[in-house]
Tab-separated table of C-alpha atoms in Angstrom:
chain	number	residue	atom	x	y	z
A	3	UNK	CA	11.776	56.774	-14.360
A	4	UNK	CA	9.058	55.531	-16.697
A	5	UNK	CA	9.223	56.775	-19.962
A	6	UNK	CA	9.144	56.162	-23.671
A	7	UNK	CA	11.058	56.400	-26.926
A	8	UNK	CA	10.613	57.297	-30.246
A	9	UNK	CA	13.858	56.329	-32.089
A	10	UNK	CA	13.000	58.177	-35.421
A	11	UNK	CA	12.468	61.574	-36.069
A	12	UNK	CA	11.105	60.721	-39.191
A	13	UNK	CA	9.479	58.241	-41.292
A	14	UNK	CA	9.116	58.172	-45.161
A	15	UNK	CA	6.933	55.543	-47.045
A	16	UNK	CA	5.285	55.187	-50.238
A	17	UNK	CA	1.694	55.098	-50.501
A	18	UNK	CA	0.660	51.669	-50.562
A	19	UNK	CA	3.432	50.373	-48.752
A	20	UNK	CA	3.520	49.283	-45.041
A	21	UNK	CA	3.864	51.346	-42.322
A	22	UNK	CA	6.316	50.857	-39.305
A	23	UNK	CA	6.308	53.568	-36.182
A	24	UNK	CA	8.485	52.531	-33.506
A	25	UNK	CA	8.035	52.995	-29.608
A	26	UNK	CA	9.634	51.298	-26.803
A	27	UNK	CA	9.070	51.990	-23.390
A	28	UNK	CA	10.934	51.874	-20.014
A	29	UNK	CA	8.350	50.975	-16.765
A	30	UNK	CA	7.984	49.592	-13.741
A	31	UNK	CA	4.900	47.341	-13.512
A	32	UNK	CA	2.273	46.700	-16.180
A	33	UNK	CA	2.189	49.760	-18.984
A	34	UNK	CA	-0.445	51.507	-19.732
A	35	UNK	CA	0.562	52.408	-23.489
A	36	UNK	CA	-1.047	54.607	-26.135
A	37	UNK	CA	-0.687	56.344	-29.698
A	38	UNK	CA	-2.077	59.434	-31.040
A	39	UNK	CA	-1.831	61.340	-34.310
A	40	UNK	CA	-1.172	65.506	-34.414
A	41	UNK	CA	-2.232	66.877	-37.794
A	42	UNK	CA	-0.940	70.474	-38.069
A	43	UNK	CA	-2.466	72.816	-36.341
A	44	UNK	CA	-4.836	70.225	-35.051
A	45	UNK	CA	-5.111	68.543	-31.342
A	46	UNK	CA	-3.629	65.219	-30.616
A	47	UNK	CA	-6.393	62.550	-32.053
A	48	UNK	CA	-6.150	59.066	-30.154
A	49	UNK	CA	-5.687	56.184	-31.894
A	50	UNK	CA	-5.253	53.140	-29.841
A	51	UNK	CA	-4.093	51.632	-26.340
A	52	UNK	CA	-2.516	48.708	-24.709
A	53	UNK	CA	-4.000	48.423	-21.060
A	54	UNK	CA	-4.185	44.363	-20.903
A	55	UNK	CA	-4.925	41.250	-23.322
A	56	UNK	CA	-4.118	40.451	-26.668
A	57	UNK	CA	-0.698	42.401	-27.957
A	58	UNK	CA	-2.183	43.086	-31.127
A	59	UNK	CA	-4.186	46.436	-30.723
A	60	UNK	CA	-6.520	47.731	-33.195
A	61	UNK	CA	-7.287	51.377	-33.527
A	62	UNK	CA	-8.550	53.990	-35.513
A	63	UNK	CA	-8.101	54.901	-39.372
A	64	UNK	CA	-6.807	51.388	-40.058
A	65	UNK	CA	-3.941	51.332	-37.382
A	66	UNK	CA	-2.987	48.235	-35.236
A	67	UNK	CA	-0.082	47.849	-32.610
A	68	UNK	CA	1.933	45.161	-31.400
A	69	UNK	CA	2.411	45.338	-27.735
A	70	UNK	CA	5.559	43.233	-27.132
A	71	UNK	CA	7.078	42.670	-23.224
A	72	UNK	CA	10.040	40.923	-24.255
A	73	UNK	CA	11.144	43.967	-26.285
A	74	UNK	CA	9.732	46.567	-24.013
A	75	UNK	CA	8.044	47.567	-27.719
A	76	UNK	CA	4.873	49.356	-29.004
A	77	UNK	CA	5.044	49.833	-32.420
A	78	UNK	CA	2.346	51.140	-34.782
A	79	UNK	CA	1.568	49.895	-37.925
A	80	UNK	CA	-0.340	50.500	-40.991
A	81	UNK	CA	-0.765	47.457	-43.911
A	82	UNK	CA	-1.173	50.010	-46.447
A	83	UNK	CA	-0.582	54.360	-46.087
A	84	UNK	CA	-1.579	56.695	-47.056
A	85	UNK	CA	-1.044	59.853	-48.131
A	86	UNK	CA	-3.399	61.531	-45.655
A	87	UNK	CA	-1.405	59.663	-42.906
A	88	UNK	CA	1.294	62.174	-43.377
A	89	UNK	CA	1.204	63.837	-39.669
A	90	UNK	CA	3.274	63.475	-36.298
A	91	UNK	CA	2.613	60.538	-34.130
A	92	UNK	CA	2.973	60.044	-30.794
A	93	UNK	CA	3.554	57.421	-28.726
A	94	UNK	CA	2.740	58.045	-24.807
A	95	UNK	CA	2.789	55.909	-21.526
A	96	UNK	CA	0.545	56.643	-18.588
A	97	UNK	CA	2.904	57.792	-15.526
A	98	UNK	CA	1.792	58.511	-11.831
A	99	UNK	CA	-1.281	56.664	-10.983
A	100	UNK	CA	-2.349	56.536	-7.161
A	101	UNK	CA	-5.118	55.871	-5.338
A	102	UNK	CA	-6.386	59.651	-5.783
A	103	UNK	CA	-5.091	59.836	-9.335
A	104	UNK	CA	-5.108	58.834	-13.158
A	105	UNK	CA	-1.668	60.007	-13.487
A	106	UNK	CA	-0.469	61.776	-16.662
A	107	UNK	CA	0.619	60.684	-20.083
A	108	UNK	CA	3.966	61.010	-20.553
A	109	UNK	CA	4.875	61.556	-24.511
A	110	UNK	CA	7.635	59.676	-26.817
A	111	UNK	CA	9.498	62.828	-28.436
A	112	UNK	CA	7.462	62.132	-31.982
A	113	UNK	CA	8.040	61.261	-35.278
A	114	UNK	CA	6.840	62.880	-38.375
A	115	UNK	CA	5.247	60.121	-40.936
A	116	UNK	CA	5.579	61.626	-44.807
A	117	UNK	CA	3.821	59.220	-47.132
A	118	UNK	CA	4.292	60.580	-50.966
A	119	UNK	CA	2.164	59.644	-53.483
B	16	UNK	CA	-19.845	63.247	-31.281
B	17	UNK	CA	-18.494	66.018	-29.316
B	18	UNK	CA	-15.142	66.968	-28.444
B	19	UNK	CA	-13.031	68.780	-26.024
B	20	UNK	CA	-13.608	72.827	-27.461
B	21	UNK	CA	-11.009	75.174	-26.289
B	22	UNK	CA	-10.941	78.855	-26.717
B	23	UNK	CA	-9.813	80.944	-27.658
B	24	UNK	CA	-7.792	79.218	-30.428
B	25	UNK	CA	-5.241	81.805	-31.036
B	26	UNK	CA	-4.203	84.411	-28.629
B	27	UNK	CA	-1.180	87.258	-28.693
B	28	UNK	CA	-0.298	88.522	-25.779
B	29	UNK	CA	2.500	91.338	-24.158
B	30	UNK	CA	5.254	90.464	-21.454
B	31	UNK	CA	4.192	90.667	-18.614
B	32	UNK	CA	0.454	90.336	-19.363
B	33	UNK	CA	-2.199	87.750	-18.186
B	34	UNK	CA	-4.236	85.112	-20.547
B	35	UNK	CA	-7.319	82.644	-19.191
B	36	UNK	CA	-7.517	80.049	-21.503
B	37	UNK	CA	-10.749	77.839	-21.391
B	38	UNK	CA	-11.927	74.089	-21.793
B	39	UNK	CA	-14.537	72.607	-21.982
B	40	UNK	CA	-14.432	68.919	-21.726
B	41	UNK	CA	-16.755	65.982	-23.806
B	42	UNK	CA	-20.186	65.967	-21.576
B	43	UNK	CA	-19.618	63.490	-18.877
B	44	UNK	CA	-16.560	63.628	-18.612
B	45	UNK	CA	-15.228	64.856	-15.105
B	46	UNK	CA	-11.625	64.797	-15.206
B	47	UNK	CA	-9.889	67.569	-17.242
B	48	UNK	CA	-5.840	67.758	-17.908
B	49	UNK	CA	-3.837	70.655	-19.514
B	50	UNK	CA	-0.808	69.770	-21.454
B	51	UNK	CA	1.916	72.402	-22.668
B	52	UNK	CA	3.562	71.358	-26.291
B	53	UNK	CA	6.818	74.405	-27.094
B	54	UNK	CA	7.755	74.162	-30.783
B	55	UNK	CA	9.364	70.913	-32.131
B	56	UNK	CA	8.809	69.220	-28.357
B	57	UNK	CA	6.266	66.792	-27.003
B	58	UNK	CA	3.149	67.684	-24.784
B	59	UNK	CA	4.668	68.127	-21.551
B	60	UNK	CA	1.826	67.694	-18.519
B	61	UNK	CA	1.088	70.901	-16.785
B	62	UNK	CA	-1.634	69.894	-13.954
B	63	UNK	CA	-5.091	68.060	-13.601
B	64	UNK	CA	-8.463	68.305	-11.953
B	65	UNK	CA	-10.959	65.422	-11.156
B	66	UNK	CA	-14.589	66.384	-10.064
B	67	UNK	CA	-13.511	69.961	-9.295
B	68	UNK	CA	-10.576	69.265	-7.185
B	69	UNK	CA	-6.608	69.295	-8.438
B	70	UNK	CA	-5.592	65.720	-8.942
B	71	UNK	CA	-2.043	65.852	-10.169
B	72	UNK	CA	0.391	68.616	-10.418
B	73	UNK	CA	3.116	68.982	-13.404
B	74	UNK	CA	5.724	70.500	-14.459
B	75	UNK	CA	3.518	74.189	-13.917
B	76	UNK	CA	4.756	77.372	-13.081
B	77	UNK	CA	3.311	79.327	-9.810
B	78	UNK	CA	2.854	82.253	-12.423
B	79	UNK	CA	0.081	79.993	-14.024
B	80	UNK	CA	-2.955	78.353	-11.930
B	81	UNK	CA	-6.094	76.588	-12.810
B	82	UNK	CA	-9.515	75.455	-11.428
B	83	UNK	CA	-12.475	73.283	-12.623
B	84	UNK	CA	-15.682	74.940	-12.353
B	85	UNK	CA	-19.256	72.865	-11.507
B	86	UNK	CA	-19.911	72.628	-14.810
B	87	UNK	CA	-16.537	70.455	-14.870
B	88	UNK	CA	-15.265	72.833	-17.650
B	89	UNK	CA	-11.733	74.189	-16.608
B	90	UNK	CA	-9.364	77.501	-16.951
B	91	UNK	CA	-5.774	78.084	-17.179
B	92	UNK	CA	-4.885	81.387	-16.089
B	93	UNK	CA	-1.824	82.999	-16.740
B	94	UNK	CA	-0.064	85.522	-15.260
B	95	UNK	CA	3.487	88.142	-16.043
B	96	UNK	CA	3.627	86.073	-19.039
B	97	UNK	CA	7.072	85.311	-20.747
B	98	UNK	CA	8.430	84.935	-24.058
B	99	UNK	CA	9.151	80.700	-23.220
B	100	UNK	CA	5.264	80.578	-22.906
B	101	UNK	CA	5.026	80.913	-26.322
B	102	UNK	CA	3.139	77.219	-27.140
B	103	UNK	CA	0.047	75.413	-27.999
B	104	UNK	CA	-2.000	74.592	-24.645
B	105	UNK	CA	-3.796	71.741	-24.844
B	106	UNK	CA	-6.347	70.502	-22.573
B	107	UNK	CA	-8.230	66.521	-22.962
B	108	UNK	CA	-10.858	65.562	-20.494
B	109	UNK	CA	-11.540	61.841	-19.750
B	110	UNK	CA	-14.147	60.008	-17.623
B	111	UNK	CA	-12.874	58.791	-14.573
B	112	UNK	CA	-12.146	57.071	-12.672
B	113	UNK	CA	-13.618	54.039	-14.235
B	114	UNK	CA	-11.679	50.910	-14.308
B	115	UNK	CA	-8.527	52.054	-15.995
B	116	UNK	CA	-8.648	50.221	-19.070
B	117	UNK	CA	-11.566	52.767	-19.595
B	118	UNK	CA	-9.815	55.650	-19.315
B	119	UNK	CA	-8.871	57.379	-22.334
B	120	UNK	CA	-7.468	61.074	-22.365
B	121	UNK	CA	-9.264	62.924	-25.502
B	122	UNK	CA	-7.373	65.768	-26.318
B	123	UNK	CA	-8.982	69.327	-27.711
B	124	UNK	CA	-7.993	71.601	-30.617
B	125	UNK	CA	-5.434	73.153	-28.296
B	126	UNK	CA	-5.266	77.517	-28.591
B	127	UNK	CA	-2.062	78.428	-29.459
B	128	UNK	CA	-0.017	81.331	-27.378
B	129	UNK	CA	2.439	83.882	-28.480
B	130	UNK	CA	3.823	85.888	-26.445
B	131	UNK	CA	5.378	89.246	-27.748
């Protein structure tokens, strides 16, 4: 089964400091990987995706990931939080594509980023 | 630039009762998904439509069904609801099918469900 995992419920960082959000993933064939953000109360904002190419990804909001095969790995990282990056982030693979279909994302369980000041 | 708008937002419902909840997707985009995400879980996929016509079916209960209208906006309707369907709905549109590195799922505000 293709899936992903998020191995920490939670994340805490100081502002300024580097931010680390780990994902690593479990497919057959080439992944189709993405991240998105969940403020509360707020949809899931998309940040970034790995289809093909260079392993370093650059999203939104300052966010990059490093796509890495040998580790089955897509983590997200920040150089510098901050406090507004406080939120649940999710990490999700695309599942079930066919000839008639885009498939689904399938979603990492979370992880809740706090970043205090 | 415009987003996926879902309403209502918040809705309370009885057991038992019915709820329609509505999307509208980001113009041009054809392909509409609904997600459900319980408290403390992960969006789980509930079913998909591509130019009007189900694409992909989820982990959906026959109580609940769905359709995309010309317009390509879509509705969830629920039916003998339960206590368990208690959850934020979300539904993200996308423009498809492109090549898939285009394909992006944008999700919308989501309208959150009790059920009483």
């Amino acid at each position: 089964a293709q899936s992903v995992a998020q191995p920490e419920d939670q994340v805490n960082v100081a502002e300024g400091n580097p931010l680390t959000v780990k994902c690593t993933y479990s497919v057959s064939g080439n992944p189709y990987l993405f991240w998105y953000v969940q403020y509360p109360n707020r949809g899931l904002q998309f940040l970034l995706k790995y289809i093909t190419g260079d392993n370093l990804v650059k999203g939104s909001y300052g966010f990059e990931a490093e796509f890495n095969k040998s580790q089955t790995s897509f983590h997200l990282k920040k150089p510098s939080a901050l406090v507004s990056d406080s939120a649940l982030y999710f990490c999700a693979v695309r599942v079930g594509m066919t000839t008639d279909s885009w498939g689904k994302l399938q979603f990492g369980a979370g992880t809740q980023v706090v970043v205090t000041p | 630039a415009a987003g996926v708008i879902q309403s209502p937002r918040h809705l309370i419902k009885e057991k038992r009762e019915t709820a329609t909840l509505k999307c509208y997707p980001i113009p041009r985009h054809d392909t509409v998904y609904w997600y459900q995400q319980g408290p403390g879980q992960d969006p789980q996929f509930l079913i998909s439509f591509y130019e009007k016509m189900q694409s992909d079916k989820g982990s959906i209960p026959d109580r609940f069904s769905a359709q995309q209208f010309s317009d390509y906006h879509s509705e969830l309707n629920m039916s003998s609801l339960e206590l368990g369907d208690s959850a934020l709905y979300f539904c993200a549109s996308s423009q498809g099918p492109l090549a898939v590195e285009e394909e992006t799922q944008y999700f919308g505000p989501g309208t959150r469900l009790l059920v009483l």
